[in-house]
PDB file of C-alpha atoms in Angstrom:
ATOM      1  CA  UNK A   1       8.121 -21.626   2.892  1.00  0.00           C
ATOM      2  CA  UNK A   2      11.223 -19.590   3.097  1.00  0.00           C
ATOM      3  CA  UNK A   3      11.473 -15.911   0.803  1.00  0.00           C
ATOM      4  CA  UNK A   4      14.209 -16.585  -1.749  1.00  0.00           C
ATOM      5  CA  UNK A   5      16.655 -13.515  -2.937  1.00  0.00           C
ATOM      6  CA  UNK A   6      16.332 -13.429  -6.639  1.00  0.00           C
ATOM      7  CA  UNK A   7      18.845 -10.018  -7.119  1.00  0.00           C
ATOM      8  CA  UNK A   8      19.405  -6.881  -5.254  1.00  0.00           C
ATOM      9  CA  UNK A   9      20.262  -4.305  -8.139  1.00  0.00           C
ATOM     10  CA  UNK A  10      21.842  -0.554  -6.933  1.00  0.00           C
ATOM     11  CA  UNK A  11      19.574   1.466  -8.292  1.00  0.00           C
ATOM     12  CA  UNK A  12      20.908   4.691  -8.059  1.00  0.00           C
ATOM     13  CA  UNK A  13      23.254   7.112  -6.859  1.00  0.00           C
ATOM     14  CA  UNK A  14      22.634  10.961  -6.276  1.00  0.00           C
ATOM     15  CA  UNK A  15      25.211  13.631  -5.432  1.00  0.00           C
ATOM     16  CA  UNK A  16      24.232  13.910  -1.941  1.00  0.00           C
ATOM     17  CA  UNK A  17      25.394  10.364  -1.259  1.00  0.00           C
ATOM     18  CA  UNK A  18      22.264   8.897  -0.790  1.00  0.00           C
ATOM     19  CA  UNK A  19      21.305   5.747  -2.777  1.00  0.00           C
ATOM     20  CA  UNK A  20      18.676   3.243  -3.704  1.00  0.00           C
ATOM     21  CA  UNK A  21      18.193  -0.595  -3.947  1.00  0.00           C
ATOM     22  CA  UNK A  22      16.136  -2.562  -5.319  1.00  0.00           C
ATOM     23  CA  UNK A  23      15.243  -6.496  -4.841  1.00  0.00           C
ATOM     24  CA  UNK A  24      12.804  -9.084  -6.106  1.00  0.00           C
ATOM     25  CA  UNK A  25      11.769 -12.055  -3.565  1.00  0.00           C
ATOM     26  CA  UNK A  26       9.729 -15.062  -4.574  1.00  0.00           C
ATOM     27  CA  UNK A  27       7.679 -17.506  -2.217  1.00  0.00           C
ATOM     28  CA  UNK A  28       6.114 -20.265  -4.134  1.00  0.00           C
ATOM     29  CA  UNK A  29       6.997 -23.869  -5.954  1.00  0.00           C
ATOM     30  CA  UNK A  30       7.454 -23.198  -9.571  1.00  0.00           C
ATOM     31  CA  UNK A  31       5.153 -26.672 -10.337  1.00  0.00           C
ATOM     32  CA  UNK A  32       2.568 -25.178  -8.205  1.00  0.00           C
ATOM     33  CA  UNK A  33       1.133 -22.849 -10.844  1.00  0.00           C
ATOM     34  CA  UNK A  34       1.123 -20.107  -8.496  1.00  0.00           C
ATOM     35  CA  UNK A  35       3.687 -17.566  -6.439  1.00  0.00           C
ATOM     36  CA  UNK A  36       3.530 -14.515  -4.816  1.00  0.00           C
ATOM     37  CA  UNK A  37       6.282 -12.362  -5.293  1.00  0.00           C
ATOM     38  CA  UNK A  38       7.578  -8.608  -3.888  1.00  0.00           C
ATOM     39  CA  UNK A  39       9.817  -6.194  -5.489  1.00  0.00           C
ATOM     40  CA  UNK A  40      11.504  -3.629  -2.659  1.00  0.00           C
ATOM     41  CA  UNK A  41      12.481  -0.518  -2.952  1.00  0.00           C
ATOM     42  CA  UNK A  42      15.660   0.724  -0.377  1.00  0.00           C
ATOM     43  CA  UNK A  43      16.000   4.746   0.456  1.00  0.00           C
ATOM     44  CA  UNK A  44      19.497   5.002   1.806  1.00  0.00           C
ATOM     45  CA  UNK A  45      21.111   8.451   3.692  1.00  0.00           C
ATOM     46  CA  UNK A  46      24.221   9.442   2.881  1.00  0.00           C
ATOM     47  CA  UNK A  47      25.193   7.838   6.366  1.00  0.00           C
ATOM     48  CA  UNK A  48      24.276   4.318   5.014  1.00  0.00           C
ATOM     49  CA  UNK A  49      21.291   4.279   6.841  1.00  0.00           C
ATOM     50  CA  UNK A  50      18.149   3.039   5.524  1.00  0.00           C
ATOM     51  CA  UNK A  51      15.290   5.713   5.636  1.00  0.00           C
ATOM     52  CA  UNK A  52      12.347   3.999   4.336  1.00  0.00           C
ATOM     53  CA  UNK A  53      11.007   1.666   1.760  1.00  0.00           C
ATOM     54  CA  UNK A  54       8.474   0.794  -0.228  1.00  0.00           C
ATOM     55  CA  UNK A  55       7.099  -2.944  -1.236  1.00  0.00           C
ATOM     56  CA  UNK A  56       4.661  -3.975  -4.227  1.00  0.00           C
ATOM     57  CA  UNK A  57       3.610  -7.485  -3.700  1.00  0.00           C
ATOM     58  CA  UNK A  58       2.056  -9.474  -6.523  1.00  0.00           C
ATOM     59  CA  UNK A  59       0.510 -12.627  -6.919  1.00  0.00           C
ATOM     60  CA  UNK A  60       0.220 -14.805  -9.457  1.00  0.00           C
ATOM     61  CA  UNK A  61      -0.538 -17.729 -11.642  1.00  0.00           C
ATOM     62  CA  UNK A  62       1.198 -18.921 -14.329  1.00  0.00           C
ATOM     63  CA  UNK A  63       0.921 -21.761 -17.089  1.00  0.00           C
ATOM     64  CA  UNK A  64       3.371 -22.573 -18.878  1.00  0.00           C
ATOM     65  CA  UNK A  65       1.744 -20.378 -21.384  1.00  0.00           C
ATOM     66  CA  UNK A  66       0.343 -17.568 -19.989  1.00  0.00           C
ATOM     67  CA  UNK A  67       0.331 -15.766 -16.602  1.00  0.00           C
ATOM     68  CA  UNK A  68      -1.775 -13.831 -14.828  1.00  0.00           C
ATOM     69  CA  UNK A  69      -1.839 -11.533 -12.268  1.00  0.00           C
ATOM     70  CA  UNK A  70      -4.130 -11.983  -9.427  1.00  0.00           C
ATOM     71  CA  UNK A  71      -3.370  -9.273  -6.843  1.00  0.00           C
ATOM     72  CA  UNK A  72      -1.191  -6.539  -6.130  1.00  0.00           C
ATOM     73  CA  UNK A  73      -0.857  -4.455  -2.958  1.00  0.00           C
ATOM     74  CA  UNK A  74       1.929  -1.749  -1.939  1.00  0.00           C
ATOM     75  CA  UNK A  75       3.226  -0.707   1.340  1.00  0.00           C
ATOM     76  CA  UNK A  76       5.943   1.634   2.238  1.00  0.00           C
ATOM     77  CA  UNK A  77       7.645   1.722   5.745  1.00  0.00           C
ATOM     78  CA  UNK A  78       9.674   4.650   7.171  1.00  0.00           C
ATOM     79  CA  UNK A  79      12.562   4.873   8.864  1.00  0.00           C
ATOM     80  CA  UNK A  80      13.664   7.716   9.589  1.00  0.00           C
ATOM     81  CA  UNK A  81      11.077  10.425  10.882  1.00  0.00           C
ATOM     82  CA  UNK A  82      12.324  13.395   7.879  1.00  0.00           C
ATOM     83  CA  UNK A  83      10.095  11.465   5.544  1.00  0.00           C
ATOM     84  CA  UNK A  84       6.454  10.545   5.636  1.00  0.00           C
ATOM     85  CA  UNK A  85       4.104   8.716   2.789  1.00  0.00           C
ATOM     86  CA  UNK A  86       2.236  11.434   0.428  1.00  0.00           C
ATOM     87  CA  UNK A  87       0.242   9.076  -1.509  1.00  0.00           C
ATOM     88  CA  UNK A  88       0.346   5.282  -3.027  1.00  0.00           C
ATOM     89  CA  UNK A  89      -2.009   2.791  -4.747  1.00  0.00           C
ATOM     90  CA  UNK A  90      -1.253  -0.502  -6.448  1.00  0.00           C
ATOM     91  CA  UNK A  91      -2.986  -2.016  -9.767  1.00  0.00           C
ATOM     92  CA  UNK A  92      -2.762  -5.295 -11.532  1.00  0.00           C
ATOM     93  CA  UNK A  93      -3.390  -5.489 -14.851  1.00  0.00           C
ATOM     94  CA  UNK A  94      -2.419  -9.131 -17.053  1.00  0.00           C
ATOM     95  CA  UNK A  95       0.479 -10.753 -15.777  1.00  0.00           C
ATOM     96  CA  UNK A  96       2.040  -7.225 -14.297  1.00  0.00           C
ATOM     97  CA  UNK A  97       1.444  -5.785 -10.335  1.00  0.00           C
ATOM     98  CA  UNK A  98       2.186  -2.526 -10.448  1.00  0.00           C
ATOM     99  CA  UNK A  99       2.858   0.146  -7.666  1.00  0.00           C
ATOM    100  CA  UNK A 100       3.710   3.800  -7.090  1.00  0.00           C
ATOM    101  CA  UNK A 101       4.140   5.498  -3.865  1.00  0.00           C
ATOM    102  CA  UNK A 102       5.137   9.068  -3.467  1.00  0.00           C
ATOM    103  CA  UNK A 103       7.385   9.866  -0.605  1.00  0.00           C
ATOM    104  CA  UNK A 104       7.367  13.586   1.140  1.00  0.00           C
ATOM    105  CA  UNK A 105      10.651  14.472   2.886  1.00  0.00           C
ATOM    106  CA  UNK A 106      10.303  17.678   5.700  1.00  0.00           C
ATOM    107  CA  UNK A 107      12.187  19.944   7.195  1.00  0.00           C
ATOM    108  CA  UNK A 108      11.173  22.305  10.476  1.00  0.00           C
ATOM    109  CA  UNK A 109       7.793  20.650   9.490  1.00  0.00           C
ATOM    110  CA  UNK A 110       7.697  21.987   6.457  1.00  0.00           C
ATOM    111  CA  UNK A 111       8.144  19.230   2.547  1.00  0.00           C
ATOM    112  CA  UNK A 112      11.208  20.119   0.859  1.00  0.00           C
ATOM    113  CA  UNK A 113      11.120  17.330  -1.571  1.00  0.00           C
ATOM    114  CA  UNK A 114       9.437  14.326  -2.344  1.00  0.00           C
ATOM    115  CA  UNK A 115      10.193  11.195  -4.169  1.00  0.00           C
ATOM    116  CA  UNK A 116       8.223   9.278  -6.895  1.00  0.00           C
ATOM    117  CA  UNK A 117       8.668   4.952  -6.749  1.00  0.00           C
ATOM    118  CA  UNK A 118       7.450   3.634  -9.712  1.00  0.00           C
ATOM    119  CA  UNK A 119       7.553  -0.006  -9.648  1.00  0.00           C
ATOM    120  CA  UNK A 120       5.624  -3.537 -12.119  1.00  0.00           C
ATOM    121  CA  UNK A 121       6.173  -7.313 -11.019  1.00  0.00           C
ATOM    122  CA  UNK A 122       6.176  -9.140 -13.999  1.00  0.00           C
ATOM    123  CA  UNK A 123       5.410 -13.091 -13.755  1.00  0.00           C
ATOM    124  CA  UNK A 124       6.074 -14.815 -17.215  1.00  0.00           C
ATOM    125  CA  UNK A 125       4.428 -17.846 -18.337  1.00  0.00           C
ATOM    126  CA  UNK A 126       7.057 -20.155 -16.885  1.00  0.00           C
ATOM    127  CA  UNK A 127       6.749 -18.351 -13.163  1.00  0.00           C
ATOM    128  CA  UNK A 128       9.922 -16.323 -13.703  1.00  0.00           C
ATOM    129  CA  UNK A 129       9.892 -12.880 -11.696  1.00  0.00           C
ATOM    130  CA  UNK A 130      10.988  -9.937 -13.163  1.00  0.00           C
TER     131      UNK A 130
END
């Protein structure tokens, strides 16, 4: 089973020229009753280059009436070696995964920021990802 593309949205812009994207990918057959889905978060430099990112899987079952959620998990890879994972932890909770991972970026060894990612997986009755 191939990982389908549902979007890519740009999330944001900051001043410094850095950026974020975010996509939702779906494996499943929508007859099945059941998918498992991931919604990525992209860190981008102000070079373009892609400094880490963090992934909330969920999967699910779904009805036709209701859904529910039967796991979630998150996982955030790095990229460039300025930033480092401070924390995450993943809960599921109806027919939502939900995610947050804090990301430390360091300087001379030393955190001079971080960043909070904040993200739900939503499967509705019907299997549709959002």
């Amino acid at each position: 089973m191939k990982w389908r593309d549902v979007h890519e949205t740009v999330v944001a812009y900051y001043e410094d020229g850095s950026y974020m994207t975010e996509e939702i990918s779906e494996q499943g057959i929508r007859a099945s009753g059941s998918k498992t889905g991931t919604k990525t978060r992209n860190y981008y430099n102000s070079n373009n280059d892609l400094a880490w990112k963090v992934v909330l899987t969920g999967k699910f079952t779904y009805t036709g009436s209701s859904a529910t959620c039967t796991s979630s998990s998150i996982n955030a890879t790095i990229y460039n070696s300025a930033w480092y994972v401070v924390s995450k932890s993943s809960s599921k909770t109806s027919n939502k995964a939900k995610g947050t991972a804090v990301m430390g970026e360091k300087a001379l060894g030393v955190t001079v920021g971080k960043v909070q990612v904040d993200l739900t997986l939503t499967c509705d009755a019907n299997g549709n990802l959002s």
